[in-house]
Short mmCIF file of C-alpha atoms in Angstrom, two decimals:
data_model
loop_
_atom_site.label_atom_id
_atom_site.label_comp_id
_atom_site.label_asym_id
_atom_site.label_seq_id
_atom_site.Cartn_x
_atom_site.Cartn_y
_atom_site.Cartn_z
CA UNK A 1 0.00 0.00 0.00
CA UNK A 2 1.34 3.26 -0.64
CA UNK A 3 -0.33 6.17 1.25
CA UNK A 4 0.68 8.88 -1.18
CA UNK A 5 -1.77 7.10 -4.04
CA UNK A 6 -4.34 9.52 -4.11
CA UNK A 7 -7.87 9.94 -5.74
CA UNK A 8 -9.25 13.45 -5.78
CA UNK A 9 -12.42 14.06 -5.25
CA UNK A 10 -13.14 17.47 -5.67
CA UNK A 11 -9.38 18.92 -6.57
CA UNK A 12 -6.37 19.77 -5.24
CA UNK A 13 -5.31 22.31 -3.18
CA UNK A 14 -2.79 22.94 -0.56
CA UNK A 15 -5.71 22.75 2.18
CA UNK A 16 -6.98 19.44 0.89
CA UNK A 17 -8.46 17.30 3.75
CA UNK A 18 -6.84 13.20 3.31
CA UNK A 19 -9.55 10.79 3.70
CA UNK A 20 -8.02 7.00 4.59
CA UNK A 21 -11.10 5.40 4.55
CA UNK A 22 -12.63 1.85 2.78
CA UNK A 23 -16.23 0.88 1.75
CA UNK A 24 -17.29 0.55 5.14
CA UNK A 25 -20.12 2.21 7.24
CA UNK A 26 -17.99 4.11 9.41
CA UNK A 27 -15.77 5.22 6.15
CA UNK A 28 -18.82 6.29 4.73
CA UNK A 29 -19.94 8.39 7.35
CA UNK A 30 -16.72 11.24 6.37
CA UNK A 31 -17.42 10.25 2.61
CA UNK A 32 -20.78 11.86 2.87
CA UNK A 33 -19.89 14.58 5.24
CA UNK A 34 -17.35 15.61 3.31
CA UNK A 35 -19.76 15.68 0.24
CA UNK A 36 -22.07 17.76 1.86
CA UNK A 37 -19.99 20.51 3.09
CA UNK A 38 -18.42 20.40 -0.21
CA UNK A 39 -14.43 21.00 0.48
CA UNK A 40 -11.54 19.55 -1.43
CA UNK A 41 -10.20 16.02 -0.29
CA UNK A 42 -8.47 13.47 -1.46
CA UNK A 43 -8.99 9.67 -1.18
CA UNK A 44 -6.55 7.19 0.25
CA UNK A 45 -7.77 3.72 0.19
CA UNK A 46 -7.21 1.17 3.75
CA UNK A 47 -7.86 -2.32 2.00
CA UNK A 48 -8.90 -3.77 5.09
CA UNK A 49 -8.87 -7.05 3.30
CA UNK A 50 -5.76 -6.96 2.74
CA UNK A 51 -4.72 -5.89 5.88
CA UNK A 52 -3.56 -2.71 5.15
CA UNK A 53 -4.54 -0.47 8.11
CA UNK A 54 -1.88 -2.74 9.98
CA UNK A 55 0.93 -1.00 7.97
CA UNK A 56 3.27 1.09 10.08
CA UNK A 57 2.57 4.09 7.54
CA UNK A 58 -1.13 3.85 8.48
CA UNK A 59 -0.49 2.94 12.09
CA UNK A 60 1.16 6.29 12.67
CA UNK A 61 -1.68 7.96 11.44
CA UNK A 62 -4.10 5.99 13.40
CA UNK A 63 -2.43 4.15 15.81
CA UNK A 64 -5.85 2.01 17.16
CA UNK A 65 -5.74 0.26 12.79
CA UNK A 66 -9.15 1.37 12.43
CA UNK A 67 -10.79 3.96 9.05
CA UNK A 68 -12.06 6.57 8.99
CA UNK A 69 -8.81 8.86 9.79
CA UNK A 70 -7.99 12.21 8.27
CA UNK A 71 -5.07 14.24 8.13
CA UNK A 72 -6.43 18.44 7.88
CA UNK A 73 -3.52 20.03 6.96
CA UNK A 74 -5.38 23.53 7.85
CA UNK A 75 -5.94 22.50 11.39
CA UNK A 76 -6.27 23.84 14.53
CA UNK A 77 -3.49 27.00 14.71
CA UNK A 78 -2.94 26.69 11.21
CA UNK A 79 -1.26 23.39 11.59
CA UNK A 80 -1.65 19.70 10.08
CA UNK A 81 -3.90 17.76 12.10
CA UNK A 82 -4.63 14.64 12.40
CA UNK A 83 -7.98 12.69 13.92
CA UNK A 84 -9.22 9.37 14.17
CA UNK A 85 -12.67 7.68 15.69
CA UNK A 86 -15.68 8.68 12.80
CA UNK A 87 -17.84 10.25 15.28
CA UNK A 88 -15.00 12.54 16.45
CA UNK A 89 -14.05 13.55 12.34
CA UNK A 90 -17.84 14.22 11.81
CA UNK A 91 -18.45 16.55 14.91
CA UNK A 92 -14.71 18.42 14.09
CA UNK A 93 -15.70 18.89 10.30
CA UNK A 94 -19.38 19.91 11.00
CA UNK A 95 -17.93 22.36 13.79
CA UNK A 96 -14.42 23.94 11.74
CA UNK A 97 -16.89 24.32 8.48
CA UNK A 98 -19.83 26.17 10.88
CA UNK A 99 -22.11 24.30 9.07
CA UNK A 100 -25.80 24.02 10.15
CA UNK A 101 -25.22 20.11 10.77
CA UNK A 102 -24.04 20.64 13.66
CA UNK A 103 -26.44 23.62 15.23
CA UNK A 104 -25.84 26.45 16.84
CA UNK A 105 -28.42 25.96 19.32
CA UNK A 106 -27.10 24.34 22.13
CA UNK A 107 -30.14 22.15 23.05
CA UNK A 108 -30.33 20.87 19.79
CA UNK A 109 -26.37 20.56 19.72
CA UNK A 110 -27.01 18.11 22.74
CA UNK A 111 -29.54 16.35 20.45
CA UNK A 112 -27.74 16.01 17.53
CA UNK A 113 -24.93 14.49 20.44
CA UNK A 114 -26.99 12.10 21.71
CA UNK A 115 -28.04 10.18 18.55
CA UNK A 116 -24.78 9.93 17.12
CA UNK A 117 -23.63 8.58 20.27
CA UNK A 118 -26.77 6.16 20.06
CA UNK A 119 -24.89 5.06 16.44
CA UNK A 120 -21.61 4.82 17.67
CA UNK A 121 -22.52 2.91 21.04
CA UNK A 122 -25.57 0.73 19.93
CA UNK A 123 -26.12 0.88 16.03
CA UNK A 124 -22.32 0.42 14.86
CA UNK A 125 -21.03 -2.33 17.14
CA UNK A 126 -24.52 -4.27 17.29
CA UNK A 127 -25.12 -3.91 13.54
CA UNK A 128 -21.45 -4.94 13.10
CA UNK A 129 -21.64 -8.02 15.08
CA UNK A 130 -24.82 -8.82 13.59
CA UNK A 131 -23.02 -8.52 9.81
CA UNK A 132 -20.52 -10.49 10.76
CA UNK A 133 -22.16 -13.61 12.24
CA UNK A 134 -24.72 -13.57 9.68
CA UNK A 135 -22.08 -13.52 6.79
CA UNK A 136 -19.49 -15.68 8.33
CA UNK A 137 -21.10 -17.66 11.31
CA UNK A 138 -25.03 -18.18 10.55
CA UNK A 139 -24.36 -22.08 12.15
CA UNK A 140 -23.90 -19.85 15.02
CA UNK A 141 -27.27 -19.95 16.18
CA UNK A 142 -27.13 -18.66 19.54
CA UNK A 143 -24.93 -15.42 18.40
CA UNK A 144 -26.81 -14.60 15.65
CA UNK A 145 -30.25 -14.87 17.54
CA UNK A 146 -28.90 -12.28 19.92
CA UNK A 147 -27.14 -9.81 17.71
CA UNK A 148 -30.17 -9.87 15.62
CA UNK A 149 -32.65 -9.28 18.71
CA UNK A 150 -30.71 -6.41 19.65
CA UNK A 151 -30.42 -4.89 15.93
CA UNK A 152 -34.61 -5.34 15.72
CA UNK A 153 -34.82 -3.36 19.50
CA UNK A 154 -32.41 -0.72 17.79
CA UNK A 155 -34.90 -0.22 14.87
CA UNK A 156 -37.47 0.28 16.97
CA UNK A 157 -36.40 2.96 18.31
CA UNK A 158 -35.19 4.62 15.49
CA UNK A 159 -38.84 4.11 14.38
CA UNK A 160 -40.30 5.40 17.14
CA UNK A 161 -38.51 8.39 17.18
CA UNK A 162 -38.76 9.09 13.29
CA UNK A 163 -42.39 8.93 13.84
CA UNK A 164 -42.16 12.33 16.00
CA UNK A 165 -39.82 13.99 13.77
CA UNK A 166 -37.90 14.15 9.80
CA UNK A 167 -34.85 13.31 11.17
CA UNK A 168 -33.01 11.63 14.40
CA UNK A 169 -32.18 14.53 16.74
CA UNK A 170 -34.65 17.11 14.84
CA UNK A 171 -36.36 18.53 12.17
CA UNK A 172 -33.46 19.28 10.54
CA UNK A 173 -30.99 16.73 9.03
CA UNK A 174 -27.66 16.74 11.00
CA UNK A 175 -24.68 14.49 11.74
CA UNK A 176 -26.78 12.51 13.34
CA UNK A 177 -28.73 11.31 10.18
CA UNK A 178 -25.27 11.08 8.25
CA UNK A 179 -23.82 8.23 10.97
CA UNK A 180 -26.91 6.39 10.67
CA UNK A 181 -27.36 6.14 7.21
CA UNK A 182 -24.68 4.23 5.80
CA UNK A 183 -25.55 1.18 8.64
CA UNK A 184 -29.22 0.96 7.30
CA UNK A 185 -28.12 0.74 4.02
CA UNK A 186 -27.41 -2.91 4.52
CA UNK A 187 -30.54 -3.51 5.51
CA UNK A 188 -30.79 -6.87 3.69
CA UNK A 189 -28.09 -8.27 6.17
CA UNK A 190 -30.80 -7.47 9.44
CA UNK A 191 -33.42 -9.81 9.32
CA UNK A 192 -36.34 -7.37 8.88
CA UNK A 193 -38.91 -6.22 6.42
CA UNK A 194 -39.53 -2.12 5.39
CA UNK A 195 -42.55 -2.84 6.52
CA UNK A 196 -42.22 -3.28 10.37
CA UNK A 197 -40.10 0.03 9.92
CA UNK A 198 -42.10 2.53 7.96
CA UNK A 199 -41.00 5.62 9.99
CA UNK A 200 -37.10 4.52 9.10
CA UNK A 201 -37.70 3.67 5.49
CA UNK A 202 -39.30 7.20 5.19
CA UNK A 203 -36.39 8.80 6.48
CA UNK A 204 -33.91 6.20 4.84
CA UNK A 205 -35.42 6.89 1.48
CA UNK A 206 -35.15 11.16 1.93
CA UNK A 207 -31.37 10.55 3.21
CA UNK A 208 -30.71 8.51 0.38
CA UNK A 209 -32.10 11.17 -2.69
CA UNK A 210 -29.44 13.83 -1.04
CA UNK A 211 -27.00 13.58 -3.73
CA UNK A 212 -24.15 14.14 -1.48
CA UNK A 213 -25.43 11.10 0.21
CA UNK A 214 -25.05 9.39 -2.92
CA UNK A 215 -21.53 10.55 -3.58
CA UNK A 216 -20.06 9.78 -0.42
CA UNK A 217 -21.69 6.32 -0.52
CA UNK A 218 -19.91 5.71 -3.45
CA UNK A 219 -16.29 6.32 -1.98
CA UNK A 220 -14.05 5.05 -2.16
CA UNK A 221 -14.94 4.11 -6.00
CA UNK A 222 -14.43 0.34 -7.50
#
């Protein structure tokens, strides 16, 4: 793997944010963000197959082996900075960029907080688990029955709470809606029909026509 074999996505400049990221949920999650705020950055790909975030270049970018990470060479003080953990990039980006995805208000800021840690503490490692047993372990009955009764509690109350409102932490989409997304887009991996969700496939199906959404879902290309 070389690190300095780069795909731009929106052209280069000397502020250009570096995305090491792979077709995962979590990689998604900057993907999109990055999409929607609509700033130059380039795409380094972390074949996880292939072990690649074990390399000591990626290590000493991330040092925990794990994508999303980004390097923002306009940091902080005008220096490069570097950041790992997906929820962390997404609040940092929303924040640096002042964009309305992460509000100003700070109830709703505390809103927008609390369902993205709902993703990153219940959706991403319980959807995870659930992907993996069911693609790699379905003889393993008793791990897949309880992964998969704690994914269908988790879409409940997503639906429940999409039934109040347009999107998870208000009516306004946020960074909240972006972690979510790329999770329930392997739906067909969870054991469920739209139909015992309607509230989520409503708001799955007006996430997915953002066309930023689309773009960042798509990265890092084939």
């Amino acid at each position: 793997m070389e690190l300095d074999d780069r795909k731009s996505r929106t052209g280069a400049c000397p502020m250009t944010i570096q995305l090491y990221t792979w077709s995962t949920p979590n990689g998604r999650k900057i993907s999109i963000l990055l999409e929607e705020l609509g700033v130059p950055y380039e795409v380094h790909t972390i074949d996880i197959t292939k072990d690649e975030q074990f390399s000591q270049d990626f290590l000493a970018i991330n040092p925990n082996n794990k994508i999303p990470a980004i390097i923002d060479p306009d940091g902080p003080g005008d220096a490069t900075f570097t950041l790992f953990e997906s929820g962390a990039i997404l609040i940092y980006l929303a924040k640096k960029h002042q964009s309305p995805l992460w509000p100003d208000d700070p109830l709703l800021q505390a809103r927008v907080l609390q369902w993205l840690m709902f993703q990153m503490g219940g959706v991403g490692p319980m959807f995870g688990q659930l992907h993996h047993f069911r693609r790699y372990a379905a003889h393993e009955s008793y791990s897949l029955g309880r992964y998969e009764k704690e994914v269908h509690r988790l879409y409940a109350v997503l639906d429940k709470e999409l039934g109040e409102r347009p999107y998870l932490a208000s009516d306004d989409y946020s960074i909240a809606d972006i972690a979510t997304y790329p999770w329930i887009a392997r739906f067909p991996l969870h054991g469920l029909e739209w139909a015992a969700v309607p509230n989520v496939k409503r708001w799955f199906d007006a996430v997915g026509a953002r066309p930023a959404v689309a773009s960042g879902m798509a990265v890092p290309s084939a």
